[in-house]
Coordinates of C-alpha atoms and ligand atoms in Angstrom, one line a residue:
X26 CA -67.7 -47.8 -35.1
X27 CA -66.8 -48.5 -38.9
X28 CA -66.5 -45.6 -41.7
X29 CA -67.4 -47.3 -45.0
X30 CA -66.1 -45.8 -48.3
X31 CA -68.1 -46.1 -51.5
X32 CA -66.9 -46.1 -55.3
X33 CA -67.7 -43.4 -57.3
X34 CA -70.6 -44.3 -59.6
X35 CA -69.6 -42.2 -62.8
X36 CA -66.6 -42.8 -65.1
X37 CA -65.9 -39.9 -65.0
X38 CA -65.1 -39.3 -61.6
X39 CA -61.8 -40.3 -60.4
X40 CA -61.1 -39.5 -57.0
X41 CA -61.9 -41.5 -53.8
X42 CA -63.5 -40.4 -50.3
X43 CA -60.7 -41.9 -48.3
X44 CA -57.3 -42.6 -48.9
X45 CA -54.9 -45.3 -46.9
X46 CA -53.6 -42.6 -44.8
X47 CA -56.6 -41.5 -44.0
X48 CA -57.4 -44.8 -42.8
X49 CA -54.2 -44.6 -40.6
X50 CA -55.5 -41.5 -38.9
X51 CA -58.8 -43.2 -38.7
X52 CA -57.5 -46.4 -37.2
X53 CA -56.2 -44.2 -34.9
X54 CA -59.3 -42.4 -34.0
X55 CA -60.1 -46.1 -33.4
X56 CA -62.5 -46.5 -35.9
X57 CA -62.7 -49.4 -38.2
X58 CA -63.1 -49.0 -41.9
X59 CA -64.5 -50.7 -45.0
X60 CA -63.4 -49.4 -48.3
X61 CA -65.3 -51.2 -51.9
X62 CA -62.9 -53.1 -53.5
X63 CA -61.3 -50.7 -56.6
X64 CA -62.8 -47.5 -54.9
X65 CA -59.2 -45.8 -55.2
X66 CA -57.5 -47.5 -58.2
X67 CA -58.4 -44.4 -60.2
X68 CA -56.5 -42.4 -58.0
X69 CA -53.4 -44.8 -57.9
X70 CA -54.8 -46.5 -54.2
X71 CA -54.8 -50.3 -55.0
X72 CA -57.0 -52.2 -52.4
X73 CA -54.0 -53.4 -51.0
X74 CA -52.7 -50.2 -49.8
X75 CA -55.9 -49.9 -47.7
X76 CA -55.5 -53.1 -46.7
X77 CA -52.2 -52.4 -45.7
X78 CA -53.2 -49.6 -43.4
X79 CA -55.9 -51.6 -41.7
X80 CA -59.0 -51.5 -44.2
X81 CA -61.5 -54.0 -45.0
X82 CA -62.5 -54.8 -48.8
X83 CA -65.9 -55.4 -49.5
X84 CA -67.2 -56.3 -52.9
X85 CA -70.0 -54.0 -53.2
X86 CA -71.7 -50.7 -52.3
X87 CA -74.4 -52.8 -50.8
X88 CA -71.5 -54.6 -49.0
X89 CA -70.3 -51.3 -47.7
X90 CA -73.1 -49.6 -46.7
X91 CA -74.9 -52.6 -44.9
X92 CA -71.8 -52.9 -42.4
X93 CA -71.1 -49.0 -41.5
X94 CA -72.4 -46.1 -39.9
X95 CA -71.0 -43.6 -41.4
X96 CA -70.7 -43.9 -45.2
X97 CA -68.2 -41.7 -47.3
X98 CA -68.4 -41.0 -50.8
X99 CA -66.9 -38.1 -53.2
X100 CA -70.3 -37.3 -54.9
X101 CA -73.6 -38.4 -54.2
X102 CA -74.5 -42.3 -53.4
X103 CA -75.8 -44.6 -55.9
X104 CA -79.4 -45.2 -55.9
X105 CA -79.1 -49.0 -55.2
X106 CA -77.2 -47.5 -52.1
X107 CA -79.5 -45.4 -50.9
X108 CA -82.0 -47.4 -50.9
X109 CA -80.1 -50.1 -48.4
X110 CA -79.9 -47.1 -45.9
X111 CA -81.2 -47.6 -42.5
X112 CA -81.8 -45.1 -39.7
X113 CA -79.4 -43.3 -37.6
X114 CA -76.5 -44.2 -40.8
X115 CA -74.5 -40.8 -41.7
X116 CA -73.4 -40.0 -45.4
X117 CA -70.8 -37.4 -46.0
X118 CA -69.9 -36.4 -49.5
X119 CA -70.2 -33.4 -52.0
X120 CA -73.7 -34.0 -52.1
X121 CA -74.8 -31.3 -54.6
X122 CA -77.7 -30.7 -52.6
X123 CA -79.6 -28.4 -54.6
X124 CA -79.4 -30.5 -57.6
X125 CA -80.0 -33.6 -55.1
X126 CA -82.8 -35.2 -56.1
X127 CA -82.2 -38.2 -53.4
X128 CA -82.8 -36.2 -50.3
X129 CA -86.0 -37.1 -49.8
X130 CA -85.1 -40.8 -49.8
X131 CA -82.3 -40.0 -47.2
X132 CA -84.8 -38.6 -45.3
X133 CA -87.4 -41.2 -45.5
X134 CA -84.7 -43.8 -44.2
X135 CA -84.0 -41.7 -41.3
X136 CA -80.3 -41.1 -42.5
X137 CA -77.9 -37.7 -41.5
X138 CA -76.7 -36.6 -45.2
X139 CA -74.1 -34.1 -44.5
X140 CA -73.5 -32.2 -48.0
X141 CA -69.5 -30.8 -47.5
X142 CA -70.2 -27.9 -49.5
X143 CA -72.6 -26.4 -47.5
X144 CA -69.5 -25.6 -44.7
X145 CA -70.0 -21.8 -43.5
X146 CA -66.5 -20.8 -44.6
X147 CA -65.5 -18.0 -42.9
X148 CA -65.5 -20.0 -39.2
X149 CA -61.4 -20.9 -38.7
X150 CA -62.4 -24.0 -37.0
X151 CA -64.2 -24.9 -40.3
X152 CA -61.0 -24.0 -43.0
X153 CA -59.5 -27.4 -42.9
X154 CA -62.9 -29.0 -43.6
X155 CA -63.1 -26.7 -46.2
X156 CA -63.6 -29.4 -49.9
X157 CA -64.7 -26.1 -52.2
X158 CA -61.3 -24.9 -51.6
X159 CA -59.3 -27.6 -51.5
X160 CA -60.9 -28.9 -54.5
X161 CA -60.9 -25.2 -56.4
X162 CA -57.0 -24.4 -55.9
X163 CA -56.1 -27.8 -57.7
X164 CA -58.4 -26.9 -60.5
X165 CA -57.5 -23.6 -61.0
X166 CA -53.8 -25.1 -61.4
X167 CA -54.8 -27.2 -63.8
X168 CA -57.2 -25.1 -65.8
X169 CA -54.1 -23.2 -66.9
X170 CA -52.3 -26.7 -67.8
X171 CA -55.1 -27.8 -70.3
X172 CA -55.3 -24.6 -71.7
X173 CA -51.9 -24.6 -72.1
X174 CA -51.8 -28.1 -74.1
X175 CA -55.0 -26.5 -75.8
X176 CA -53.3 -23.6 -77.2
X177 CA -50.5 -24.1 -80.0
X178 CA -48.5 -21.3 -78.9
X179 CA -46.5 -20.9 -75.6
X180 CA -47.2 -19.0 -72.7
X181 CA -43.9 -17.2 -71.9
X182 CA -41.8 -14.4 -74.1
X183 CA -39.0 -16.1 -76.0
X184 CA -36.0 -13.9 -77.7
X185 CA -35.0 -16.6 -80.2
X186 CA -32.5 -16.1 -83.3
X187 CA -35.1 -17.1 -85.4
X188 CA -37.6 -14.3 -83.8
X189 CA -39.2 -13.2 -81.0
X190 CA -42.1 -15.1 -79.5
X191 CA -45.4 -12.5 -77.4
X192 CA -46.3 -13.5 -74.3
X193 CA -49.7 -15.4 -74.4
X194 CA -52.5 -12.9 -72.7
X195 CA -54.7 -14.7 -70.7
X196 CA -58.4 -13.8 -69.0
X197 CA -59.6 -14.7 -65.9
X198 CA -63.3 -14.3 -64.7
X199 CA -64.1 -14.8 -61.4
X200 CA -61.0 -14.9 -58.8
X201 CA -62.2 -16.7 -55.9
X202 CA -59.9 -19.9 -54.7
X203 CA -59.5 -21.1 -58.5
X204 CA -59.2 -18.2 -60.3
X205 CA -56.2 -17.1 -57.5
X206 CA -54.4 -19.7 -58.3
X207 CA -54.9 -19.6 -62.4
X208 CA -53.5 -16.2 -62.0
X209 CA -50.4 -17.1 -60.0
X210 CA -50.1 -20.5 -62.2
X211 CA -50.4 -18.4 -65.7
X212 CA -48.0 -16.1 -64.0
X213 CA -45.5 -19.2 -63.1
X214 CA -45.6 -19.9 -67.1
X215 CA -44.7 -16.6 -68.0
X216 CA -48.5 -14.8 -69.4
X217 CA -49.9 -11.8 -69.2
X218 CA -53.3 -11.5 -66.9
X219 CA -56.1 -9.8 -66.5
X220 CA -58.9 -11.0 -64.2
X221 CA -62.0 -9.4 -63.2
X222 CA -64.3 -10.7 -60.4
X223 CA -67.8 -9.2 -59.3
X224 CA -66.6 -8.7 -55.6
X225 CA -64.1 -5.4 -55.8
X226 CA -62.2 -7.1 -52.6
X227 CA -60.7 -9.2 -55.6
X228 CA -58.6 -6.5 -56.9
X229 CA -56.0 -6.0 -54.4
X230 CA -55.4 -10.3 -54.4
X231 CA -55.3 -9.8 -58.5
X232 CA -53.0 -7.1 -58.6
X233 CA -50.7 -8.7 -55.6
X234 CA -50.8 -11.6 -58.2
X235 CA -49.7 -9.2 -61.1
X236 CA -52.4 -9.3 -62.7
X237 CA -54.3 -6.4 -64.3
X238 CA -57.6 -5.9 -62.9
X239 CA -60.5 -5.5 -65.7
X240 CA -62.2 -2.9 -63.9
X241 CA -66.7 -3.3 -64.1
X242 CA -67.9 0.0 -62.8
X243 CA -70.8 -0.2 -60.3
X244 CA -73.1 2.0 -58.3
X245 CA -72.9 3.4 -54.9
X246 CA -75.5 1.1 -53.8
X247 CA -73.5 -1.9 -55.8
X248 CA -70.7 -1.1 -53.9
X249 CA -72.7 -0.8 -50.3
X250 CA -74.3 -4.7 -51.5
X251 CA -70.7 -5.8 -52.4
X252 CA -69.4 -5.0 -48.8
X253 CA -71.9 -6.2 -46.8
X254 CA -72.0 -9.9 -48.5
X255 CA -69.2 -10.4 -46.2
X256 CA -67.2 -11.4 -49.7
X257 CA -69.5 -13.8 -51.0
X258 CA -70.7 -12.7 -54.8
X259 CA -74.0 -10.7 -55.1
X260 CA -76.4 -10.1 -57.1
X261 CA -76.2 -8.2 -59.8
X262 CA -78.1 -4.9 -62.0
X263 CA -78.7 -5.1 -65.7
X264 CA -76.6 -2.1 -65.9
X265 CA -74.0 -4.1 -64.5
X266 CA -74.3 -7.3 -66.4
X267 CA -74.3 -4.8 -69.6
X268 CA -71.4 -3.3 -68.3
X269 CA -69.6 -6.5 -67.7
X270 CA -70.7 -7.8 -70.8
X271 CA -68.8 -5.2 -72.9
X272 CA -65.6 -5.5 -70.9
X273 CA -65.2 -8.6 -71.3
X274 CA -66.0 -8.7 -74.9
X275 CA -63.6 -5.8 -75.4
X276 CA -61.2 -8.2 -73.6
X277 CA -61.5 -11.0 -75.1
X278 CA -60.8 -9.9 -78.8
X279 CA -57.3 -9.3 -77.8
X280 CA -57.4 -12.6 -75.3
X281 CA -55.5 -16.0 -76.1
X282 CA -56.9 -17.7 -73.3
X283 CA -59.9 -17.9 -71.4
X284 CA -60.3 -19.1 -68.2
X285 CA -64.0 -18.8 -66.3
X286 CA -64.7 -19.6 -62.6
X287 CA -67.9 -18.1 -61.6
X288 CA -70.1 -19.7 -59.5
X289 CA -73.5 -18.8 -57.3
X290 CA -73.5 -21.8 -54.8
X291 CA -76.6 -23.6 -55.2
X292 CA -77.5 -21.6 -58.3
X293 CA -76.9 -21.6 -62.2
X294 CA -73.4 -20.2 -62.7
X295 CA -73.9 -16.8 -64.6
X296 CA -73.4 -16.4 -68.4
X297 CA -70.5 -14.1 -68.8
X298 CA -69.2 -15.0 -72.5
X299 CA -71.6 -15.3 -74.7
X300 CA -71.9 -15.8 -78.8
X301 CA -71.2 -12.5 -80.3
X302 CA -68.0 -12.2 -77.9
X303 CA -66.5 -15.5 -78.7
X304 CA -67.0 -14.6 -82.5
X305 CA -64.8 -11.8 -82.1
X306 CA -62.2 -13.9 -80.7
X307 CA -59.0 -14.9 -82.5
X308 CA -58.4 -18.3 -84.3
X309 CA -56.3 -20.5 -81.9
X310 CA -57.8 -19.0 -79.1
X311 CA -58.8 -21.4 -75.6
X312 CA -62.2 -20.8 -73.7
X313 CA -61.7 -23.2 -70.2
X314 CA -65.3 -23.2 -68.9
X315 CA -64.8 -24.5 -65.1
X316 CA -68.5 -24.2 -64.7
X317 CA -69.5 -26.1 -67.5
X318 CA -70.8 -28.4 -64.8
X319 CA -73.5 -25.6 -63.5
X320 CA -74.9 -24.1 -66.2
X321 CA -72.0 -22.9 -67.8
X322 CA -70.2 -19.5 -67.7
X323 CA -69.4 -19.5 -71.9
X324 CA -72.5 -19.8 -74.2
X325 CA -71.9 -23.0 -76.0
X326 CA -69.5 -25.1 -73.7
X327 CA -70.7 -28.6 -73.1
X328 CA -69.7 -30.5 -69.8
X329 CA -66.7 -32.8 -70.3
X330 CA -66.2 -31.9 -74.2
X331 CA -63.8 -29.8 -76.3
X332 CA -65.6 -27.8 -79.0
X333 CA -63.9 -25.9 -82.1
X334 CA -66.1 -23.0 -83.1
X335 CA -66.2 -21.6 -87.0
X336 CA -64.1 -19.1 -86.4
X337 CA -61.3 -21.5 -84.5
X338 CA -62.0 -20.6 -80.9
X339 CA -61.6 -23.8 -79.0
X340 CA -64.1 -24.1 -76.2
X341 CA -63.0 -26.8 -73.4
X342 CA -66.4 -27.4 -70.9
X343 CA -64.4 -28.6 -67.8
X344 CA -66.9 -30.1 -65.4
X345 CA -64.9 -31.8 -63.1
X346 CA -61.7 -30.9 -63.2
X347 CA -60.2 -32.3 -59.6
X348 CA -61.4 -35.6 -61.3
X349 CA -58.1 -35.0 -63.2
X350 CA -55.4 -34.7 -60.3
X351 CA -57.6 -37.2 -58.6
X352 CA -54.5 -39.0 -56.4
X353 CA -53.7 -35.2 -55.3
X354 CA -57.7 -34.0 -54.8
X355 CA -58.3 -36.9 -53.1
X356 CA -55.6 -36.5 -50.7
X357 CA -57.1 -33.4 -49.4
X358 CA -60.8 -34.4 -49.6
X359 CA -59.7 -37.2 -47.6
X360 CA -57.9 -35.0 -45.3
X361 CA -61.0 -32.9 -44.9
X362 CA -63.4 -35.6 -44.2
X363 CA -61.4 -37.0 -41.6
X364 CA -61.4 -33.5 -40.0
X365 CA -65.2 -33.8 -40.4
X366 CA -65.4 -36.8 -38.7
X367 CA -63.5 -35.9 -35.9
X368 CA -66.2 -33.5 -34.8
X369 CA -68.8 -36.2 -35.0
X370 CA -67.0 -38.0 -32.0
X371 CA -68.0 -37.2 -28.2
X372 CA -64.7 -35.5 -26.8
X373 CA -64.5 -37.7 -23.9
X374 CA -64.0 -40.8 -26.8
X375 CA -61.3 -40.0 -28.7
X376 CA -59.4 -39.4 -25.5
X377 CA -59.2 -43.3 -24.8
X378 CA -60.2 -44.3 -27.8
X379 CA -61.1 -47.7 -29.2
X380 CA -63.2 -49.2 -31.8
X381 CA -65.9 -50.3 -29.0
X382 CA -66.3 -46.6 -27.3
X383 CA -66.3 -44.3 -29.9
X384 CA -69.9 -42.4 -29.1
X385 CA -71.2 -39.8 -31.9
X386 CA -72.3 -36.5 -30.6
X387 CA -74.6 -35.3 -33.4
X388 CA -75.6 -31.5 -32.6
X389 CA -77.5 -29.7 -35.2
X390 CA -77.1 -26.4 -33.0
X391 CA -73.4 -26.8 -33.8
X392 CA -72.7 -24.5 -36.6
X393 CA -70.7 -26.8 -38.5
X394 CA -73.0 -30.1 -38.1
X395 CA -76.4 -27.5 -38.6
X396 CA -75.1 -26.2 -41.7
X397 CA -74.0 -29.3 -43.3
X398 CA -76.8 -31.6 -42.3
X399 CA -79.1 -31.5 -45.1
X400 CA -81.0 -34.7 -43.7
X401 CA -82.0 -35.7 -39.9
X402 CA -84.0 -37.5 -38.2
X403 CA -86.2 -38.0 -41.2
X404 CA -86.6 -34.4 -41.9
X405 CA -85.0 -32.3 -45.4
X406 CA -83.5 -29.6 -43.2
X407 CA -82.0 -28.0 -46.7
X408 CA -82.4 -24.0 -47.0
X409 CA -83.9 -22.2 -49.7
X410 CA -81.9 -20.4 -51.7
Ligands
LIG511 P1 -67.0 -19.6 -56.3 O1 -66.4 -20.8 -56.8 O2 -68.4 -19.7 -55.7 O3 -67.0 -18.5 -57.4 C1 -65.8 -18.1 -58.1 C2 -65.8 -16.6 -58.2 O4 -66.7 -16.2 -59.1 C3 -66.1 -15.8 -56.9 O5 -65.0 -15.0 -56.5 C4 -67.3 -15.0 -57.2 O6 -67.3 -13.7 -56.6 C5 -67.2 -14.9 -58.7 N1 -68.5 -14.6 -59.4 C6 -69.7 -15.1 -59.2 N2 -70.6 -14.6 -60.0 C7 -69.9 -13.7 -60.8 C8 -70.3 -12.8 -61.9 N3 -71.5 -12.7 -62.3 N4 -69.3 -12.1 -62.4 C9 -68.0 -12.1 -62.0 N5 -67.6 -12.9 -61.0 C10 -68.5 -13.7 -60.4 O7 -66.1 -18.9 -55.2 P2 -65.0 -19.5 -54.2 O8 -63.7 -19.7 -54.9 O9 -65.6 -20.7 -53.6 O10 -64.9 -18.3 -53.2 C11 -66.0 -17.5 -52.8 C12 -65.7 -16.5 -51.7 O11 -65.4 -17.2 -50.5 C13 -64.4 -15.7 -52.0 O12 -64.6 -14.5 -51.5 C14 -63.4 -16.4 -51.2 O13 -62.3 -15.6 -50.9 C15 -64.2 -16.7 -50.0 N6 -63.6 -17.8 -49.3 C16 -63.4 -17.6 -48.0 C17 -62.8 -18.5 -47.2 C18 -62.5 -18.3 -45.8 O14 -62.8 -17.2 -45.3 N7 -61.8 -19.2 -45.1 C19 -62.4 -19.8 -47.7 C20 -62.7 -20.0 -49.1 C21 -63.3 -19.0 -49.8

C-alpha cells in the first residue's frame, strides 16, 4: 500500500506531511511511500534524504496522488489534486474543515478526508495524534521570540553600572497549549506575566507557571457552564465580554507585550483587544496576534503582516506560526500522522507485515476514525457547529 505526500501549495507554508524518519517507521509498517519532489526542502528535508530512507520522488501532485491510497498533506490539497481523486483514496491533513470549501468535491469522488483537527482530545489513546497541540506548544515558543525581536527593549532585569534595566511585562490571553508555553518561555527570558483565560481551570497552570492570573469575574451559572465544558472554552455573557474587555484594557496600558491565543474551534476567534485599548497602549509596545489566521483576536492585525499603529504600538498578525520552526513542526506532525495511520491498518497486518498485505480497517464507529472523517463513502459527514 503506498502513502503519497503532497507539497504545500502556499508560500507561506513551510512544513511538510512526512519527514524521512517517518518514512523509516513507515517502511517499516511495510508501506511504500511517494513524496513530491521538493515537498520538504522548506523544512531542511532534501529529496534525497527521503530517498535515502526508502521514498519515491514524483514530479507532481498529480504524480503523487495518481499512485497512492492514502495521500498526506499539511493543509488542505490543491484543487488540481482534488480533482485527480478516485474512490476509496484517503487524505489526511489539517483540513480546516469548516473553512473547507473542497469537501463536497472529496465527497463526490468517493474519497475518506480525515481533517486532524477534529481529534476528540481528551481520549489518551488519541494524545499522540494530537497536531493542535503539537503544533500550538511550538508556537507559543516562538510567539515570545518574535515579540522579543519586535520589542527594542529586553525581557529580563539588568543591574548595570550605567542603570538599571525593568523587567519587560508581558500579557497573555488565552492559556491553552500555546499560551502555557508563552508563559513558561517569557518566564525563561526573565518577564513579568499575567495571563487570563475564559476557562477558570487555567489559573492554577498560570500561577504554577508564575504567572499572575488577570482575574474576569463570572456568574454562578458562568461558573456551572465553565465546569461542565469538560475544559473546552464556552460561551460567553455580555456582562462578561464587558468585563473582560475592561481588564484587559486596564492591563494593557501598563503591558509591553501582547501575546493572544484564543480560539473557538471551527469558529471566528473572539475579539478581545480592540481600538480604544491598543490606543492606550505605550509606544514600543508588541501586539502577537496568533489568531490573526481566524478572525483575529486584536482589532486591526492583518494575517502574515507587521503593522505600526499612530501611537507606536506594533501589531504582528501571526497566522501560521509553526510555518516558522517548520523542520521542528514538521517533525511532530509527521510523528502524529504516522500514529494516525497506524490505526488505519487491520491488526492482524502489521503483525507480518509487508507492502502486499497491509489491509485498511476503516471504522467510522471508532471514535478516532468517526470523529476525524469528514468525508466517506461519498457522504460530507462534518458536524455543525
Ligand atoms: P485553543 O487553541 O482552542 O484556544 C486557546 C485558549 O483560548 C483556550 O484555553 C481557550 O479557553 C481560550 N479562549 C477561547 N475563547 C476565549 C475568550 N473569549 N476569552 C479568553 N480566552 C478564550 O485551545 P487549545 O490550546 O487547543 O486547548 C483547548 C483546551 O483543550 C484546553 O483546555 C486544553 O487544556 C485542552 N486540551 C486537552 C488535551 C488533553 O486532554 N489531552 C490536549 C490538548 C488540549
Amino acid at each position: 500500500m503506498k502513502i503519497g505526500v503532497i507539497s504545500a501549495d502556499s508560500a507561506s507554508e513551510c512544513r511538510v506531511a512526512l519527514t524521512p524518519d517517518a518514512v523509516k517507521k513507515l517502511r517499516k509498517l511495510g508501506f511504500e511511500v511517494v513524496i513530491q519532489s521538493g515537498a520538504g526542502q522548506a523544512s531542511y528535508y532534501a529529496d534525497e534524504l527521503y530517498q535515502a530512507a526508502g521514498a519515491d520522488i514524483a514530479n507532481s501532485s498529480i504524480d503523487v496522488v495518481t499512485q497512492s491510497q492514502i495521500i498526506t498533506t499539511v493543509n488542505d490539497l490543491p484543487a488540481t489534486a482534488t480533482d485527480r481523486l478516485t474512490s476509496g483514496q484517503i487524505v489526511i491533513g489539517m483540513l480546516d474543515p469548516y473553512r473547507n470549501s473542497q469537501l463536497d468535491t472529496y465527497a463526490a469522488k468517493g474519497a475518506t478526508a480525515f481533517a486532524m483537527e477534529l481529534l476528540p482530545r481528551t481520549l489518551s489513546r488519541a494524545q499522540n495524534m494530537d497536531v493542535l497541540s503539537s503544533q500550538a506548544n511550538l508556537a507559543g515558543y516562538k510567539a515570545v521570540l518574535l515579540a522579543a525581536n519586535e520589542y527594542s527593549r529586553p525581557f529580563p532585569m539588568f543591574m548595570t553600572s550605567a542603570g538599571t534595566v525593568k523587567p519587560a511585562k508581558v500579557v497573555i490571553l488565552g492559556v491553552g497549549v500555546a499560551g502555557l508555553q508563552a508563559i513558561a518561555t517569557a518566564k525563561r527570558l526573565g518577564a513579568v506575566v499575567e495571563a487570563s483565560d475564559l476557562r477558570p481551570t487555567a489559573r492554577e497552570q498560570v500561577e504554577s507557571l508564575g504567572g499572575k492570573w488577570l482575574d474576569v469575574p463570572m456568574s454562578a451559572e458562568e461558573a456551572e457552564t465553565a465546569k461542565s465544558t469538560g475544559g473546552y472554552a464556552w460561551t460567553p455573557s455580555e456582562q462578561y465580554i464587558k468585563d473582560q474587555a475592561a481588564i484587559v484594557d486596564k492591563a494593557l496600558s501598563n503591558a509591553d507585550i501582547v501575546i493572544t491565543t484564543a480560539q473557538i474551534p471551527g469558529r471566528q476567534a473572539p475579539r478581545l483587544v480592540h481600538q480604544a485599548t491598543i490606543a492606550k497602549m505605550k509606544a514600543g509596545s508588541v501586539l502577537i496576534d496568533m489568531a490573526a489566521g481566524t478572525g483575529g483576536n486584536v482589532e486591526g492585525s492583518v494575517p502574515d503582516e507587521t503593522i505600526t499603529t499612530p501611537n507606536g504600538v506594533r501589531i504582528v498578525g501571526a497566522a501560521n506560526i509553526p510555518s516558522q520552526l517548520a523542520a521542528q513542526s514538521s517533525d511532530l506532525y509527521a510523528n502524529n500522522l504516522v500514529n494516525f495511520i497506524t490505526t488505519l491498518i487491520a491488526p492482524a497486518a502489521t503483525d507480518d507485515a509487508t507492502a502486499n498485505t497491509l489491509a485498511l480497517n476503516l471504522d467510522m464507529e471508532d471514535e478516532i476514525q468517526g470523529a476525524l472523517a469528514v468525508t466517506h463513502e461519498h457522504q460530507v459527514r462534518l458536524a455543525k457547529r
